[in-house]
Amino acid sequence: MGWQYYADEYAVFLKHTYLIIKDECPECKVVIGGFSGVSTGFNNTFYTAKFLDTLLMNGSGNYFDIFEFKQHYHNAKNYREIGNKLQVYAQIFSNHGLNIQNYPIFIETATHNGNPYLQPPPPPLVYQSETVQAWGLLKTYIYSISIGIDKIFWNLVIERYNFGGQSSNAFNHYGIVNNPQNDGDSSKKLSYFAYKKMIEILDGSDWANTVTVQEDTVNNVFVYKFIKNGNPIYVAWWDYFNTTGYNQGDSIAVTINGLSSITKVSVTQAVPKDTSGISITNYNTAFKSDTVNVQGNSATFYIKEKPVFVEKLNVTSINETKDDIVVKVYPNPFNTTVTLQLPVSGLDLKIFDEIGKVVFEKTLNFKQETLNLNLPGGIYFYQVKDNKQFISTGKIIIQ
């Protein structure tokens, strides 16, 4: 930040520049930006916070139209630091009688894949797979929109080469397309395909009415709702890395309520199935998707490491009727014995506890099966599935 030690002087420069620009181009917008910050733990003692405070003290709030800040040198799991920065800057605005939400807010950000080294400040960047970068991108965009940020600019589409004369600088790892100057690879990364899928699903949404449905910081489950063409689209994820006792492959049950006049939803992972973008040969089949029935205006499904999109499914495209897919579970609640009445035989049953651990599984060879479940009392979730899609999901209670 070239003006770092000259905030008072910059306030004068900004005022004169703004007035000249508006005189020549009244419809043009002036952006004040470049406000960087530490990767995590940003607060009002950092120099960019002090710089902004001095500007606003000098009346500079009248001489810009858009506010922009940055978020860099962070691991994907620290995506919520964007919210911390916004709160710090919002408080500085408020201290001078201004509301930051009266200005369009832009951010420029990215997270890496691979294993770059980190220039100060800490914490150190860790190795991140293409999968982690991809879900980091998705969470960055969705979370930022949910807290009122108007535009999010990913740092670069194609990787930089030898940024700052340093071959392993983090900025060489931000791109969503590989740079062949770095390693001979020019392929698209998983983050490219995740970005494309996100745009395809959410473009045209009513951005001003995005709803935070769930931010459960105990179970680390987050759900956000968008409206597109009058229909709800949900984006949900599990911050598994903050969950004590997590083991790779664990999942957690998520329930979305209020799905009136919807009979089925599709649950599509937001990151491709492959471990690297170079392996993707057919974009249309790259994302895992399941069908979940809506029961009692609610849909329950399971999330692992990858975020998911949950959308209303057009049931007319499915060659089955509502009656064909009913799974009856009774009695419910029960003590040890429960009966499942199924539309067909040969379905697979899984039962999960509240943290998503599989506690019982069985292939159901008959259209009606009675099970003796030797499980502790509590709330469980079941999933009945054939080899193509979910047939039914729901909740059971053992007394």
Coordinates of C-alpha atoms in Angstrom, one line a residue:
M1 CA 0.0 0.0 0.0
G2 CA 2.0 2.9 -1.3
W3 CA 0.2 5.5 0.7
Q4 CA 0.5 3.5 3.9
Y5 CA 2.1 6.3 6.0
Y6 CA 0.3 9.2 4.3
A7 CA -3.4 8.8 5.0
D8 CA -4.0 12.5 5.5
E9 CA -2.3 13.4 2.2
Y10 CA -4.2 10.6 0.5
A11 CA -7.5 12.0 1.8
V12 CA -6.7 15.3 0.0
F13 CA -5.7 13.4 -3.2
L14 CA -8.8 11.3 -3.1
K15 CA -11.1 14.3 -2.8
H16 CA -9.6 16.2 -5.7
T17 CA -9.4 13.1 -7.9
Y18 CA -13.0 12.2 -7.2
L19 CA -14.3 15.7 -8.0
I20 CA -12.3 15.7 -11.3
I21 CA -13.6 12.3 -12.3
K22 CA -17.2 13.2 -11.5
D23 CA -16.9 16.4 -13.4
E24 CA -15.8 14.6 -16.5
C25 CA -17.9 11.4 -16.1
P26 CA -20.8 11.8 -13.7
E27 CA -21.9 8.2 -14.2
C28 CA -18.4 6.7 -13.5
K29 CA -17.9 5.0 -10.1
V30 CA -14.8 5.6 -7.9
V31 CA -13.5 2.6 -6.1
I32 CA -11.3 2.9 -3.0
G33 CA -9.6 -0.4 -2.5
G34 CA -6.4 -2.4 -1.9
F35 CA -7.2 -2.8 1.8
S36 CA -5.3 -5.9 2.6
G37 CA -4.8 -7.6 5.9
V38 CA -3.4 -10.6 7.7
S39 CA -4.6 -14.0 6.7
T40 CA -6.5 -14.5 10.0
G41 CA -7.1 -12.5 13.2
F42 CA -7.5 -9.1 11.5
N43 CA -8.4 -6.3 13.8
N44 CA -8.5 -2.5 14.0
T45 CA -4.9 -2.2 15.0
F46 CA -3.7 -3.3 11.6
Y47 CA -2.3 -0.6 9.4
T48 CA -5.1 -0.8 6.7
A49 CA -7.7 -0.4 9.4
K50 CA -5.9 2.7 10.8
F51 CA -5.5 4.1 7.3
L52 CA -9.3 3.8 6.7
D53 CA -10.0 5.3 10.0
T54 CA -7.9 8.4 9.2
L55 CA -9.5 8.7 5.7
L56 CA -13.0 8.7 7.1
M57 CA -11.9 11.1 9.9
N58 CA -11.0 13.5 7.1
G59 CA -14.4 13.2 5.4
S60 CA -13.3 10.8 2.6
G61 CA -16.6 8.9 2.9
N62 CA -18.1 11.5 0.5
Y63 CA -15.4 10.9 -2.1
F64 CA -15.7 7.2 -3.2
D65 CA -18.6 5.1 -4.4
I66 CA -17.4 1.5 -3.9
F67 CA -15.3 0.0 -1.1
E68 CA -13.0 -2.9 -1.8
F69 CA -10.8 -5.1 0.4
K70 CA -8.7 -8.2 0.0
Q71 CA -8.3 -11.6 1.6
H72 CA -5.1 -13.5 0.8
Y73 CA -2.6 -15.9 2.3
H74 CA -5.2 -18.0 4.0
N75 CA -6.1 -21.7 3.9
A76 CA -9.5 -22.7 2.5
K77 CA -10.8 -23.5 6.0
N78 CA -10.3 -19.9 7.0
Y79 CA -12.9 -18.6 4.4
R80 CA -14.9 -17.0 7.2
E81 CA -12.1 -14.5 7.9
I82 CA -13.8 -12.5 5.2
G83 CA -16.7 -11.9 7.6
N84 CA -14.3 -10.8 10.3
K85 CA -12.6 -8.3 8.1
L86 CA -16.0 -6.9 7.0
Q87 CA -17.0 -6.5 10.6
V88 CA -13.9 -4.6 11.4
Y89 CA -14.2 -2.3 8.5
A90 CA -18.0 -1.8 9.1
Q91 CA -17.2 -0.7 12.7
I92 CA -14.7 1.9 11.4
F93 CA -17.4 3.2 9.1
S94 CA -19.9 3.3 11.9
N95 CA -17.5 5.2 14.2
H96 CA -17.7 8.0 11.6
G97 CA -21.4 8.0 11.2
L98 CA -21.4 5.9 8.0
N99 CA -23.1 2.6 7.1
I100 CA -20.8 0.4 5.1
Q101 CA -23.8 -1.3 3.5
N102 CA -24.7 2.0 1.8
Y103 CA -21.7 1.4 -0.4
P104 CA -21.3 -1.6 -2.9
I105 CA -18.7 -3.9 -1.3
F106 CA -16.2 -5.7 -3.5
I107 CA -13.5 -8.2 -2.4
E108 CA -10.6 -9.7 -4.3
T109 CA -9.5 -13.1 -2.9
A110 CA -8.3 -16.7 -3.6
T111 CA -7.1 -19.8 -2.0
H112 CA -4.4 -22.1 -3.3
N113 CA -3.8 -25.7 -4.3
G114 CA -0.5 -27.4 -4.0
N115 CA 2.1 -26.5 -1.4
P116 CA 3.3 -22.9 -1.6
Y117 CA 5.4 -21.4 1.1
L118 CA 4.1 -18.4 2.9
Q119 CA 5.7 -15.0 3.3
P120 CA 4.8 -13.4 6.7
P121 CA 2.4 -13.1 8.4
P122 CA 1.5 -16.5 9.8
P123 CA -0.2 -19.0 10.1
P124 CA 1.6 -21.1 7.5
L125 CA -0.2 -22.2 4.3
V126 CA -0.7 -26.0 4.3
Y127 CA -0.8 -28.4 1.3
Q128 CA -4.2 -28.3 -0.3
S129 CA -5.5 -30.7 -2.9
E130 CA -7.4 -29.5 -6.0
T131 CA -10.6 -30.7 -4.1
V132 CA -9.9 -28.5 -1.2
Q133 CA -9.2 -25.5 -3.4
A134 CA -12.5 -26.1 -5.2
W135 CA -14.6 -26.3 -2.1
G136 CA -12.7 -23.3 -0.7
L137 CA -13.8 -21.3 -3.8
L138 CA -17.4 -22.4 -3.5
K139 CA -17.6 -21.5 0.2
T140 CA -15.8 -18.2 -0.4
Y141 CA -18.4 -17.1 -2.9
I142 CA -21.5 -18.3 -1.1
Y143 CA -20.5 -17.0 2.3
S144 CA -19.4 -13.7 0.9
I145 CA -22.7 -13.2 -0.8
S146 CA -24.6 -14.2 2.4
I147 CA -22.9 -11.4 4.4
G148 CA -23.7 -8.7 1.9
I149 CA -20.6 -8.5 -0.4
D150 CA -21.7 -7.5 -3.8
K151 CA -18.9 -8.7 -6.1
I152 CA -16.2 -11.3 -5.5
F153 CA -13.2 -11.3 -7.8
W154 CA -11.0 -14.4 -7.8
N155 CA -7.4 -13.3 -7.9
L156 CA -6.6 -14.9 -11.3
V157 CA -8.0 -17.5 -13.7
I158 CA -4.6 -18.8 -15.0
E159 CA -1.8 -19.3 -12.5
R160 CA 0.9 -16.7 -12.3
Y161 CA 4.4 -17.7 -13.0
N162 CA 7.4 -16.9 -10.8
F163 CA 5.4 -14.1 -9.0
G164 CA 7.7 -11.7 -7.3
G165 CA 10.6 -13.7 -8.5
Q166 CA 9.6 -16.6 -6.3
S167 CA 8.8 -19.9 -7.9
S168 CA 6.7 -21.2 -5.0
N169 CA 4.9 -18.0 -4.0
A170 CA 1.2 -18.5 -3.0
F171 CA 0.1 -16.3 -5.9
N172 CA 1.5 -18.9 -8.3
H173 CA -1.0 -21.4 -6.9
Y174 CA -4.2 -19.3 -6.9
G175 CA -5.3 -19.9 -10.5
I176 CA -8.1 -22.2 -11.5
V177 CA -6.3 -23.2 -14.7
N178 CA -2.7 -24.5 -14.6
N179 CA 0.1 -22.4 -16.1
P180 CA 2.4 -24.6 -18.2
Q181 CA 5.3 -22.3 -17.4
N182 CA 5.2 -23.7 -13.9
D183 CA 5.1 -27.4 -14.5
G184 CA 4.2 -28.1 -18.1
D185 CA 0.5 -28.6 -17.2
S186 CA -2.1 -26.4 -18.9
S187 CA -5.2 -28.3 -17.7
K188 CA -8.2 -26.9 -15.9
K189 CA -8.3 -27.6 -12.2
L190 CA -11.3 -28.9 -10.2
S191 CA -11.9 -25.4 -9.0
Y192 CA -12.5 -24.3 -12.7
F193 CA -15.3 -26.9 -13.0
A194 CA -16.7 -26.1 -9.5
Y195 CA -16.8 -22.4 -10.5
K196 CA -18.6 -23.3 -13.8
K197 CA -21.2 -25.5 -12.0
M198 CA -21.8 -22.8 -9.4
I199 CA -22.5 -20.2 -12.1
E200 CA -24.7 -22.5 -14.1
I201 CA -26.9 -23.3 -11.1
L202 CA -27.0 -19.9 -9.4
D203 CA -26.8 -17.4 -12.2
G204 CA -30.0 -15.4 -12.4
S205 CA -30.7 -15.7 -8.7
D206 CA -32.3 -12.9 -6.7
W207 CA -29.0 -11.9 -5.0
A208 CA -30.5 -9.3 -2.7
N209 CA -32.7 -11.9 -1.0
T210 CA -30.2 -14.6 -0.2
V211 CA -31.2 -16.2 3.1
T212 CA -28.9 -17.8 5.7
V213 CA -30.9 -20.9 6.7
Q214 CA -28.5 -22.5 9.1
E215 CA -25.2 -21.5 10.6
D216 CA -24.7 -24.3 13.2
T217 CA -21.3 -23.7 14.7
V218 CA -21.7 -26.6 17.1
N219 CA -22.1 -29.3 14.3
N220 CA -20.4 -27.0 11.8
V221 CA -23.3 -27.3 9.3
F222 CA -24.1 -24.3 7.0
V223 CA -27.1 -23.9 4.7
Y224 CA -27.9 -20.9 2.4
K225 CA -30.9 -20.3 0.3
F226 CA -31.2 -18.6 -3.1
I227 CA -34.3 -17.9 -5.2
K228 CA -34.1 -18.4 -9.0
N229 CA -37.1 -18.1 -11.2
G230 CA -39.3 -18.4 -8.2
N231 CA -37.7 -21.7 -7.0
P232 CA -35.5 -22.3 -4.0
I233 CA -31.9 -23.5 -4.4
Y234 CA -30.0 -24.4 -1.3
V235 CA -26.2 -24.6 -0.9
A236 CA -25.1 -26.7 2.1
W237 CA -21.8 -27.8 3.5
W238 CA -20.1 -29.3 6.6
D239 CA -16.9 -27.8 8.0
Y240 CA -15.7 -31.2 8.9
F241 CA -12.2 -29.9 9.7
N242 CA -13.7 -28.2 12.8
T243 CA -15.5 -31.3 14.0
T244 CA -13.8 -33.2 16.9
G245 CA -13.2 -36.8 16.2
Y246 CA -13.7 -36.5 12.4
N247 CA -12.4 -39.4 10.4
Q248 CA -12.1 -39.3 6.6
G249 CA -15.2 -40.6 5.0
D250 CA -17.5 -39.5 7.9
S251 CA -20.8 -37.8 7.0
I252 CA -23.4 -35.7 8.8
A253 CA -27.2 -35.6 8.3
V254 CA -28.7 -32.3 7.1
T255 CA -32.4 -31.6 7.0
I256 CA -34.0 -28.8 5.0
N257 CA -37.5 -27.8 6.0
G258 CA -40.2 -25.7 4.4
L259 CA -40.2 -27.6 1.1
S260 CA -43.9 -27.2 0.5
S261 CA -45.3 -28.4 -2.8
I262 CA -42.0 -30.1 -3.6
T263 CA -41.9 -33.9 -3.8
K264 CA -38.3 -34.5 -4.8
V265 CA -35.0 -32.7 -4.7
S266 CA -31.7 -33.4 -6.3
V267 CA -28.6 -33.2 -4.2
T268 CA -25.5 -32.5 -6.3
Q269 CA -22.0 -32.3 -5.0
A270 CA -20.4 -28.9 -5.9
V271 CA -17.0 -30.4 -6.6
P272 CA -16.3 -33.1 -9.2
K273 CA -15.8 -36.7 -8.3
D274 CA -12.3 -36.8 -9.8
T275 CA -9.2 -35.9 -7.7
S276 CA -7.8 -33.7 -10.5
G277 CA -9.3 -31.6 -13.2
I278 CA -7.0 -33.2 -15.8
S279 CA -8.9 -36.5 -15.4
I280 CA -12.3 -35.0 -16.3
T281 CA -13.3 -36.0 -19.9
N282 CA -17.1 -35.5 -19.6
Y283 CA -18.2 -32.4 -17.6
N284 CA -21.9 -33.6 -17.7
T285 CA -21.1 -36.7 -15.7
A286 CA -18.3 -35.2 -13.5
F287 CA -20.6 -34.4 -10.5
K288 CA -22.2 -36.9 -8.2
S289 CA -25.9 -36.3 -7.8
D290 CA -28.7 -38.2 -5.9
T291 CA -32.4 -37.9 -5.7
V292 CA -34.0 -37.4 -2.2
N293 CA -37.7 -37.6 -1.5
V294 CA -39.4 -34.8 0.4
Q295 CA -41.4 -36.1 3.3
G296 CA -43.5 -33.8 5.5
N297 CA -42.1 -30.7 3.6
S298 CA -38.6 -31.8 4.7
A299 CA -35.6 -33.5 3.0
T300 CA -32.8 -35.2 4.8
F301 CA -29.5 -36.1 3.2
Y302 CA -25.9 -36.6 4.1
I303 CA -22.9 -34.4 3.5
K304 CA -19.2 -35.5 3.5
E305 CA -16.3 -33.2 2.6
K306 CA -17.9 -31.6 -0.5
P307 CA -20.6 -28.9 -0.4
V308 CA -23.8 -29.7 -2.2
F309 CA -26.5 -27.9 -4.2
V310 CA -30.1 -28.9 -3.3
E311 CA -32.7 -28.1 -6.0
K312 CA -36.3 -28.9 -6.8
L313 CA -36.5 -31.9 -9.1
N314 CA -38.9 -32.0 -12.0
V315 CA -40.7 -35.2 -11.1
T316 CA -42.2 -35.5 -14.6
S317 CA -38.8 -36.5 -15.8
I318 CA -38.7 -39.5 -13.6
N319 CA -40.3 -42.7 -14.7
E320 CA -42.0 -43.5 -11.5
T321 CA -45.0 -42.2 -9.5
K322 CA -45.1 -40.9 -6.0
D323 CA -46.8 -44.1 -4.8
D324 CA -44.1 -46.3 -6.3
I325 CA -41.4 -44.8 -4.0
V326 CA -43.1 -44.7 -0.6
V327 CA -41.1 -46.4 2.2
K328 CA -43.2 -46.9 5.3
V329 CA -41.4 -47.2 8.7
Y330 CA -43.4 -48.4 11.7
P331 CA -43.8 -48.1 14.6
N332 CA -41.8 -44.9 15.0
P333 CA -40.7 -44.2 17.8
F334 CA -39.9 -47.8 18.8
N335 CA -37.8 -49.7 21.3
T336 CA -35.8 -52.4 19.4
T337 CA -38.1 -53.7 16.6
V338 CA -39.1 -51.8 13.5
T339 CA -40.7 -52.8 10.2
L340 CA -39.9 -51.3 6.8
Q341 CA -42.5 -51.7 4.0
L342 CA -40.7 -51.1 0.6
P343 CA -41.8 -50.6 -3.0
V344 CA -39.4 -53.3 -4.3
S345 CA -36.9 -55.8 -2.9
G346 CA -33.1 -55.6 -3.1
L347 CA -32.7 -52.1 -1.7
D348 CA -29.8 -51.0 0.5
L349 CA -30.5 -49.6 4.0
K350 CA -28.1 -47.5 6.0
I351 CA -28.8 -46.0 9.4
F352 CA -26.8 -43.1 10.7
D353 CA -26.4 -41.5 14.1
E354 CA -26.7 -37.8 14.6
I355 CA -23.1 -37.1 13.7
G356 CA -23.4 -39.1 10.4
K357 CA -21.7 -42.3 11.5
V358 CA -23.1 -45.4 9.9
V359 CA -24.4 -47.6 12.8
F360 CA -26.3 -50.2 10.8
E361 CA -26.5 -51.3 7.2
K362 CA -28.2 -54.2 5.3
T363 CA -29.5 -55.2 1.9
L364 CA -33.2 -55.6 2.2
N365 CA -34.1 -58.7 0.2
F366 CA -37.9 -58.5 0.7
K367 CA -40.5 -55.9 0.2
Q368 CA -41.3 -56.0 3.9
E369 CA -38.6 -56.5 6.5
T370 CA -38.6 -56.4 10.3
L371 CA -35.4 -55.5 12.0
N372 CA -34.1 -55.9 15.5
L373 CA -31.9 -52.9 16.2
N374 CA -29.7 -53.1 19.2
L375 CA -28.9 -49.4 19.4
P376 CA -28.9 -46.9 22.2
G377 CA -31.9 -44.7 22.5
G378 CA -31.8 -41.5 20.5
I379 CA -32.5 -39.9 17.1
Y380 CA -31.2 -41.7 14.0
F381 CA -31.5 -41.1 10.2
Y382 CA -32.1 -43.8 7.6
Q383 CA -31.4 -43.9 3.9
V384 CA -32.9 -46.4 1.5
K385 CA -31.2 -46.6 -1.9
D386 CA -31.1 -48.6 -5.0
N387 CA -28.0 -48.7 -7.2
K388 CA -28.9 -45.4 -8.9
Q389 CA -30.5 -43.0 -6.4
F390 CA -32.0 -42.5 -3.0
I391 CA -35.4 -44.0 -2.7
S392 CA -36.2 -42.6 0.7
T393 CA -34.6 -40.8 3.7
G394 CA -36.1 -40.1 7.0
K395 CA -35.7 -39.9 10.8
I396 CA -36.3 -42.7 13.4
I397 CA -36.4 -42.5 17.1
I398 CA -35.4 -45.3 19.4
Q399 CA -36.8 -45.0 22.9

